[in-house]
Amino acid sequence: MKNWKCTDTIIAPSLLAADWGKVTQEVSRSIQAGAEWIHLDVMDGNFVDNISFGPDMIAAVSESNDTYLDVHLMIARPDHFLDRFIKAGSDMITVHLEADHDISETLKRIRDAGCGAGLAINPATPLENALPYLEEIDLLLCMTVVPGFGGQSFMTEVMPKIEQASTLRDLRGLDFHIEVDGGVDIKTAAIAKKAGANILVAGSSTFKAEDMKLAVEAIRNA
Ligand code: DX5
Ligand code: ZN
């Protein structure tokens, strides 16, 4: 598998916006459109006010192709379910700072399993809260919507946080990715990239586009 650098622009269509009547074909469509990663949003109806899918879906996607699986756990107890998501074939596992778990311990378990460890922060969570963990992560996800649903509007006010994270990463000589998730389209992708994000999660603007390949290219070149 390719070793992605934090300077690479990576497009990660969110399966949440795909046609679930044909999930594996939708993943193939994403790969053919040129997307490097696929983003899988796991929601438990507790941490967020919505329910999506669990480890069995990740396993089905993992068995159907070998694209990079970027798993975003919007669940209250990521530590409890972690082993099942590892076993399902996740490549990157991102857990929320706001969830109820020993964050360092969870991140360590993810890395020990050979997966990339991601830490997500909600729009209202200051970057300061994530500072103690920056050495322990491979990806920082700065949510640009309140998590729970696709199709919401991008929150530009999150950009200063991304700029700070990017500056701090360079100052400390770290190399985690910075990912944005929520409301990313051609216009907002440019804003996020300028702020320092290199991984762009995009659901509605890719899967629901008339031509997914053109949409992925446009977001990449935004
Ligand atoms: C929101 C999810 C996002 C969402 C993005 O809770 O984490 O990944 O699917 O969807 P769009 O791109 O439609 O905002
Ligand atoms: Zn997500």
CSV table of N, CA, C and O in Angstrom, one decimal, residues 73-123:
chain,number,residue,atom,x,y,z
A,73,LEU,N,-15.0,7.1,13.4
A,73,LEU,CA,-15.9,6.5,14.4
A,73,LEU,C,-16.6,7.7,15.2
A,73,LEU,O,-16.0,8.3,16.1
A,74,MET,N,-17.9,7.9,14.9
A,74,MET,CA,-18.7,8.8,15.7
A,74,MET,C,-19.5,8.0,16.7
A,74,MET,O,-20.7,7.9,16.6
A,75,ILE,N,-18.8,7.4,17.6
A,75,ILE,CA,-19.4,6.5,18.6
A,75,ILE,C,-18.9,6.9,20.0
A,75,ILE,O,-17.8,7.4,20.2
A,76,ALA,N,-19.8,6.7,21.0
A,76,ALA,CA,-19.5,7.1,22.3
A,76,ALA,C,-18.4,6.3,23.0
A,76,ALA,O,-17.6,6.9,23.8
A,77,ARG,N,-18.2,5.0,22.7
A,77,ARG,CA,-17.2,4.2,23.3
A,77,ARG,C,-16.3,3.5,22.2
A,77,ARG,O,-16.4,2.3,22.0
A,78,PRO,N,-15.4,4.3,21.6
A,78,PRO,CA,-14.6,3.7,20.5
A,78,PRO,C,-13.7,2.6,21.1
A,78,PRO,O,-13.4,1.6,20.4
A,79,ASP,N,-13.3,2.7,22.4
A,79,ASP,CA,-12.4,1.7,23.0
A,79,ASP,C,-13.1,0.4,23.0
A,79,ASP,O,-12.5,-0.7,22.8
A,80,HIS,N,-14.4,0.4,23.3
A,80,HIS,CA,-15.1,-0.9,23.4
A,80,HIS,C,-15.2,-1.6,22.1
A,80,HIS,O,-15.2,-2.9,22.0
A,81,PHE,N,-15.4,-0.9,21.0
A,81,PHE,CA,-15.6,-1.5,19.7
A,81,PHE,C,-14.4,-1.6,18.8
A,81,PHE,O,-14.4,-2.2,17.7
A,82,LEU,N,-13.3,-1.0,19.3
A,82,LEU,CA,-12.1,-0.9,18.5
A,82,LEU,C,-11.6,-2.2,17.8
A,82,LEU,O,-11.4,-2.2,16.6
A,83,ASP,N,-11.5,-3.3,18.5
A,83,ASP,CA,-11.0,-4.5,18.0
A,83,ASP,C,-11.8,-5.0,16.8
A,83,ASP,O,-11.2,-5.5,15.8
A,84,ARG,N,-13.1,-4.7,16.8
A,84,ARG,CA,-14.0,-5.2,15.7
A,84,ARG,C,-13.7,-4.4,14.5
A,84,ARG,O,-13.7,-4.9,13.3
A,85,PHE,N,-13.4,-3.1,14.6
A,85,PHE,CA,-13.1,-2.2,13.5
A,85,PHE,C,-11.7,-2.5,12.9
A,85,PHE,O,-11.5,-2.4,11.7
A,86,ILE,N,-10.8,-2.9,13.8
A,86,ILE,CA,-9.5,-3.3,13.3
A,86,ILE,C,-9.6,-4.6,12.5
A,86,ILE,O,-9.1,-4.7,11.3
A,87,LYS,N,-10.3,-5.6,13.0
A,87,LYS,CA,-10.5,-6.9,12.4
A,87,LYS,C,-11.2,-6.7,11.0
A,87,LYS,O,-11.0,-7.5,10.1
A,88,ALA,N,-12.1,-5.7,10.9
A,88,ALA,CA,-12.9,-5.5,9.7
A,88,ALA,C,-12.0,-5.1,8.5
A,88,ALA,O,-12.5,-5.1,7.4
A,89,GLY,N,-10.8,-4.6,8.8
A,89,GLY,CA,-9.9,-4.2,7.7
A,89,GLY,C,-9.7,-2.7,7.5
A,89,GLY,O,-9.3,-2.3,6.5
A,90,SER,N,-10.0,-2.0,8.6
A,90,SER,CA,-9.8,-0.5,8.5
A,90,SER,C,-8.3,-0.2,8.3
A,90,SER,O,-7.4,-0.9,8.9
A,91,ASP,N,-8.0,0.8,7.6
A,91,ASP,CA,-6.6,1.3,7.4
A,91,ASP,C,-6.3,2.4,8.4
A,91,ASP,O,-5.3,2.4,9.1
A,92,MET,N,-7.1,3.5,8.4
A,92,MET,CA,-7.0,4.6,9.3
A,92,MET,C,-8.2,4.5,10.2
A,92,MET,O,-9.4,4.3,9.7
A,93,ILE,N,-8.1,4.6,11.5
A,93,ILE,CA,-9.2,4.7,12.4
A,93,ILE,C,-9.1,6.0,13.2
A,93,ILE,O,-8.2,6.3,13.9
A,94,THR,N,-10.2,6.8,13.0
A,94,THR,CA,-10.2,8.1,13.7
A,94,THR,C,-11.3,8.1,14.8
A,94,THR,O,-12.5,7.7,14.5
A,95,VAL,N,-10.9,8.5,16.0
A,95,VAL,CA,-11.8,8.5,17.1
A,95,VAL,C,-12.0,10.0,17.6
A,95,VAL,O,-11.1,10.8,17.3
A,96,HIS,N,-13.1,10.2,18.2
A,96,HIS,CA,-13.3,11.6,18.6
A,96,HIS,C,-12.7,11.9,20.0
A,96,HIS,O,-12.8,11.1,20.9
A,97,LEU,N,-12.2,13.1,20.1
A,97,LEU,CA,-11.7,13.6,21.4
A,97,LEU,C,-12.8,13.7,22.4
A,97,LEU,O,-12.6,13.6,23.6
A,98,GLU,N,-14.0,14.0,21.9
A,98,GLU,CA,-15.1,14.3,22.8
A,98,GLU,C,-15.8,13.0,23.3
A,98,GLU,O,-16.7,13.1,24.2
A,99,ALA,N,-15.4,11.9,22.8
A,99,ALA,CA,-16.0,10.6,23.2
A,99,ALA,C,-15.4,10.2,24.6
A,99,ALA,O,-14.5,10.8,25.0
A,100,ASP,N,-16.0,9.2,25.1
A,100,ASP,CA,-15.7,8.7,26.5
A,100,ASP,C,-14.7,7.6,26.5
A,100,ASP,O,-15.1,6.4,26.4
A,101,HIS,N,-13.4,7.9,26.5
A,101,HIS,CA,-12.4,6.9,26.5
A,101,HIS,C,-11.0,7.4,26.9
A,101,HIS,O,-10.9,8.7,26.9
A,102,ASP,N,-10.1,6.6,27.2
A,102,ASP,CA,-8.7,7.0,27.4
A,102,ASP,C,-8.1,7.2,26.1
A,102,ASP,O,-7.7,6.3,25.4
A,103,ILE,N,-8.0,8.5,25.7
A,103,ILE,CA,-7.6,8.8,24.3
A,103,ILE,C,-6.2,8.3,23.9
A,103,ILE,O,-6.0,7.6,22.9
A,104,SER,N,-5.2,8.5,24.8
A,104,SER,CA,-3.8,8.0,24.5
A,104,SER,C,-3.8,6.5,24.3
A,104,SER,O,-3.2,5.9,23.4
A,105,GLU,N,-4.6,5.8,25.2
A,105,GLU,CA,-4.6,4.4,25.2
A,105,GLU,C,-5.3,3.9,23.9
A,105,GLU,O,-4.8,2.9,23.2
A,106,THR,N,-6.4,4.5,23.5
A,106,THR,CA,-7.0,4.1,22.3
A,106,THR,C,-6.1,4.3,21.1
A,106,THR,O,-6.0,3.4,20.2
A,107,LEU,N,-5.5,5.5,21.0
A,107,LEU,CA,-4.6,5.8,19.9
A,107,LEU,C,-3.4,4.8,19.8
A,107,LEU,O,-3.1,4.3,18.7
A,108,LYS,N,-2.9,4.4,21.0
A,108,LYS,CA,-1.8,3.4,21.0
A,108,LYS,C,-2.3,2.0,20.5
A,108,LYS,O,-1.6,1.4,19.7
A,109,ARG,N,-3.5,1.7,20.9
A,109,ARG,CA,-4.0,0.4,20.5
A,109,ARG,C,-4.2,0.4,18.9
A,109,ARG,O,-4.0,-0.7,18.3
A,110,ILE,N,-4.6,1.5,18.4
A,110,ILE,CA,-4.8,1.6,16.9
A,110,ILE,C,-3.5,1.4,16.2
A,110,ILE,O,-3.3,0.6,15.3
A,111,ARG,N,-2.5,2.1,16.7
A,111,ARG,CA,-1.2,2.0,16.1
A,111,ARG,C,-0.5,0.7,16.3
A,111,ARG,O,0.1,0.1,15.3
A,112,ASP,N,-0.7,0.1,17.4
A,112,ASP,CA,-0.1,-1.2,17.7
A,112,ASP,C,-0.7,-2.3,16.8
A,112,ASP,O,-0.1,-3.3,16.5
A,113,ALA,N,-2.0,-2.0,16.3
A,113,ALA,CA,-2.6,-3.0,15.4
A,113,ALA,C,-2.2,-2.8,14.0
A,113,ALA,O,-2.6,-3.5,13.1
A,114,GLY,N,-1.3,-1.8,13.8
A,114,GLY,CA,-0.8,-1.5,12.4
A,114,GLY,C,-1.6,-0.6,11.6
A,114,GLY,O,-1.4,-0.4,10.4
A,115,CYS,N,-2.6,0.1,12.2
A,115,CYS,CA,-3.5,1.0,11.5
A,115,CYS,C,-3.0,2.4,11.8
A,115,CYS,O,-2.2,2.7,12.7
A,116,GLY,N,-3.4,3.4,10.9
A,116,GLY,CA,-3.1,4.8,11.2
A,116,GLY,C,-4.1,5.3,12.3
A,116,GLY,O,-5.3,4.8,12.3
A,117,ALA,N,-3.6,6.1,13.2
A,117,ALA,CA,-4.5,6.6,14.3
A,117,ALA,C,-4.9,8.1,14.0
A,117,ALA,O,-4.0,8.9,13.9
A,118,GLY,N,-6.2,8.3,14.0
A,118,GLY,CA,-6.7,9.6,13.8
A,118,GLY,C,-7.4,10.1,15.0
A,118,GLY,O,-8.0,9.4,15.7
A,119,LEU,N,-7.4,11.5,15.2
A,119,LEU,CA,-8.1,12.1,16.3
A,119,LEU,C,-9.0,13.2,15.7
A,119,LEU,O,-8.5,14.0,14.9
A,120,ALA,N,-10.3,13.1,16.0
A,120,ALA,CA,-11.2,14.1,15.4
A,120,ALA,C,-11.7,15.1,16.5
A,120,ALA,O,-11.9,14.7,17.6
A,121,ILE,N,-11.8,16.4,16.1
A,121,ILE,CA,-12.4,17.4,17.0
A,121,ILE,C,-13.6,18.1,16.3
A,121,ILE,O,-13.5,18.4,15.1
A,122,ASN,N,-14.6,18.2,17.1
A,122,ASN,CA,-15.8,18.9,16.6
A,122,ASN,C,-15.5,20.4,16.4
A,122,ASN,O,-14.6,20.9,16.9
A,123,PRO,N,-16.4,21.1,15.6
A,123,PRO,CA,-16.2,22.5,15.4
A,123,PRO,C,-16.0,23.3,16.6
A,123,PRO,O,-15.2,24.3,16.7
